Amino acid sequence: MDDKFTLYNLKVEVVATDKPMVCRHKEGAYFLVIGEDLIFPETNSFSMYALSAILPLLPAKQRPLHANDWMLSDSLIACPDPNCGARFKITRIETQEFSHAECTIEPIHKGDKQ
Ligand SMILES: [Zn+2]
């Protein structure tokens, strides 16, 4: 049985603005999202407060979205510190196929709403 599904792999990168960064963000620092994994390059650090603001958006950005969905158009996330100018850009980098059976033991319900 074909149980494959496709997700986008993501790159989340620190982007500078004209407002100074007050946290320890480094412009260009990034991590990747592949399936359920966050992959941090060895030389990069990433603010846990910024990560907390970004995490809820990642599963949606991994999935195909309606063309009118704001979750598709909005890809620049602000730092949760209101005095900090950093932004975090979420970019879809490519698609990757996954197997349902390798992600869960729950059965596929063909009648579920998508
Ligand atoms: Zn910040």
Short mmCIF file of C-alpha atoms and ligand atoms in Angstrom, two decimals:
data_model
loop_
_atom_site.label_atom_id
_atom_site.label_comp_id
_atom_site.label_asym_id
_atom_site.label_seq_id
_atom_site.Cartn_x
_atom_site.Cartn_y
_atom_site.Cartn_z
CA MET A 1 0.00 0.00 0.00
CA ASP A 2 1.29 3.45 -0.90
CA ASP A 3 1.53 5.38 2.35
CA LYS A 4 3.86 8.10 1.09
CA PHE A 5 3.31 11.80 1.69
CA THR A 6 5.34 14.86 0.82
CA LEU A 7 6.58 17.69 3.04
CA TYR A 8 8.70 20.72 2.31
CA ASN A 9 12.09 20.91 3.97
CA LEU A 10 12.60 24.36 5.47
CA LYS A 11 15.42 26.77 6.20
CA VAL A 12 14.95 29.30 9.02
CA GLU A 13 17.46 32.14 8.86
CA VAL A 14 18.21 35.23 10.95
CA VAL A 15 17.59 38.37 8.89
CA ALA A 16 18.68 41.87 9.94
CA THR A 17 16.47 44.96 9.65
CA ASP A 18 17.18 48.67 10.04
CA LYS A 19 16.40 48.28 13.77
CA PRO A 20 19.29 46.93 15.88
CA MET A 21 19.22 43.41 17.27
CA VAL A 22 19.32 43.44 21.06
CA CYS A 23 19.58 39.68 21.46
CA ARG A 24 22.63 37.65 20.46
CA HIS A 25 21.29 36.75 17.00
CA LYS A 26 23.83 36.52 14.20
CA GLU A 27 22.67 37.57 10.76
CA GLY A 28 22.70 34.55 8.47
CA ALA A 29 22.57 32.00 11.31
CA TYR A 30 20.09 29.30 10.40
CA PHE A 31 18.71 25.86 11.05
CA LEU A 32 17.00 23.36 8.78
CA VAL A 33 13.71 21.54 9.29
CA ILE A 34 13.59 18.06 7.74
CA GLY A 35 10.60 15.98 8.72
CA GLU A 36 10.40 16.21 12.51
CA ASP A 37 14.06 17.14 12.90
CA LEU A 38 15.64 20.55 13.50
CA ILE A 39 19.19 20.50 12.18
CA PHE A 40 21.58 23.13 13.51
CA PRO A 41 24.94 23.64 11.80
CA GLU A 42 27.78 23.12 14.29
CA THR A 43 28.91 26.73 14.29
CA ASN A 44 25.48 28.30 14.73
CA SER A 45 23.66 29.10 17.95
CA PHE A 46 20.00 30.06 18.04
CA SER A 47 17.96 31.91 20.67
CA MET A 48 15.51 29.65 22.52
CA TYR A 49 13.11 32.62 22.84
CA ALA A 50 13.15 33.16 19.10
CA LEU A 51 12.76 29.42 18.58
CA SER A 52 9.63 29.46 20.77
CA ALA A 53 8.03 32.03 18.44
CA ILE A 54 8.95 30.12 15.29
CA LEU A 55 8.11 26.53 16.30
CA PRO A 56 4.28 26.73 16.01
CA LEU A 57 4.52 27.81 12.36
CA LEU A 58 6.88 25.12 11.10
CA PRO A 59 4.46 22.16 10.68
CA ALA A 60 2.14 24.35 8.59
CA LYS A 61 4.99 25.70 6.45
CA GLN A 62 6.08 22.10 5.75
CA ARG A 63 2.71 21.27 4.18
CA PRO A 64 0.93 22.27 0.96
CA LEU A 65 -1.35 25.24 1.69
CA HIS A 66 -4.24 26.98 -0.01
CA ALA A 67 -3.03 29.80 -2.30
CA ASN A 68 -5.04 32.33 -0.24
CA ASP A 69 -3.81 31.11 3.13
CA TRP A 70 -1.83 33.78 5.04
CA MET A 71 0.37 30.99 6.35
CA LEU A 72 1.72 30.63 2.80
CA SER A 73 2.44 34.35 2.17
CA ASP A 74 3.80 35.28 5.59
CA SER A 75 7.34 33.97 6.06
CA LEU A 76 9.04 36.65 8.16
CA ILE A 77 8.69 36.14 11.92
CA ALA A 78 9.58 38.83 14.45
CA CYS A 79 11.75 38.24 17.49
CA PRO A 80 9.52 38.01 20.59
CA ASP A 81 11.62 40.79 22.22
CA PRO A 82 9.72 43.95 21.12
CA ASN A 83 12.96 45.98 21.22
CA CYS A 84 14.84 43.61 18.92
CA GLY A 85 15.03 44.19 15.16
CA ALA A 86 15.78 40.60 14.19
CA ARG A 87 13.48 38.72 11.87
CA PHE A 88 13.49 35.02 11.05
CA LYS A 89 12.81 34.05 7.46
CA ILE A 90 11.23 30.67 6.77
CA THR A 91 12.03 29.37 3.28
CA ARG A 92 10.83 26.17 1.63
CA ILE A 93 13.94 24.58 0.12
CA GLU A 94 12.70 21.35 -1.50
CA THR A 95 10.19 18.58 -1.02
CA GLN A 96 10.89 15.21 0.53
CA GLU A 97 8.78 12.07 0.63
CA PHE A 98 7.99 10.35 3.93
CA SER A 99 6.20 7.13 4.86
CA HIS A 100 3.14 7.26 7.12
CA ALA A 101 4.13 3.96 8.77
CA GLU A 102 7.58 5.35 9.65
CA CYS A 103 5.99 8.36 11.42
CA THR A 104 3.14 6.81 13.41
CA ILE A 105 1.50 3.54 14.41
CA GLU A 106 -1.97 5.06 13.90
CA PRO A 107 -3.75 3.67 10.81
CA ILE A 108 -4.52 5.83 7.78
CA HIS A 109 -8.15 6.99 7.89
CA LYS A 110 -9.20 7.56 4.30
CA GLY A 111 -12.40 9.34 5.38
CA ASP A 112 -10.64 12.00 7.50
CA LYS A 113 -11.08 15.62 6.38
CA GLN A 114 -7.91 17.05 4.88
ZN ZN B 1 15.87 39.22 19.32
#
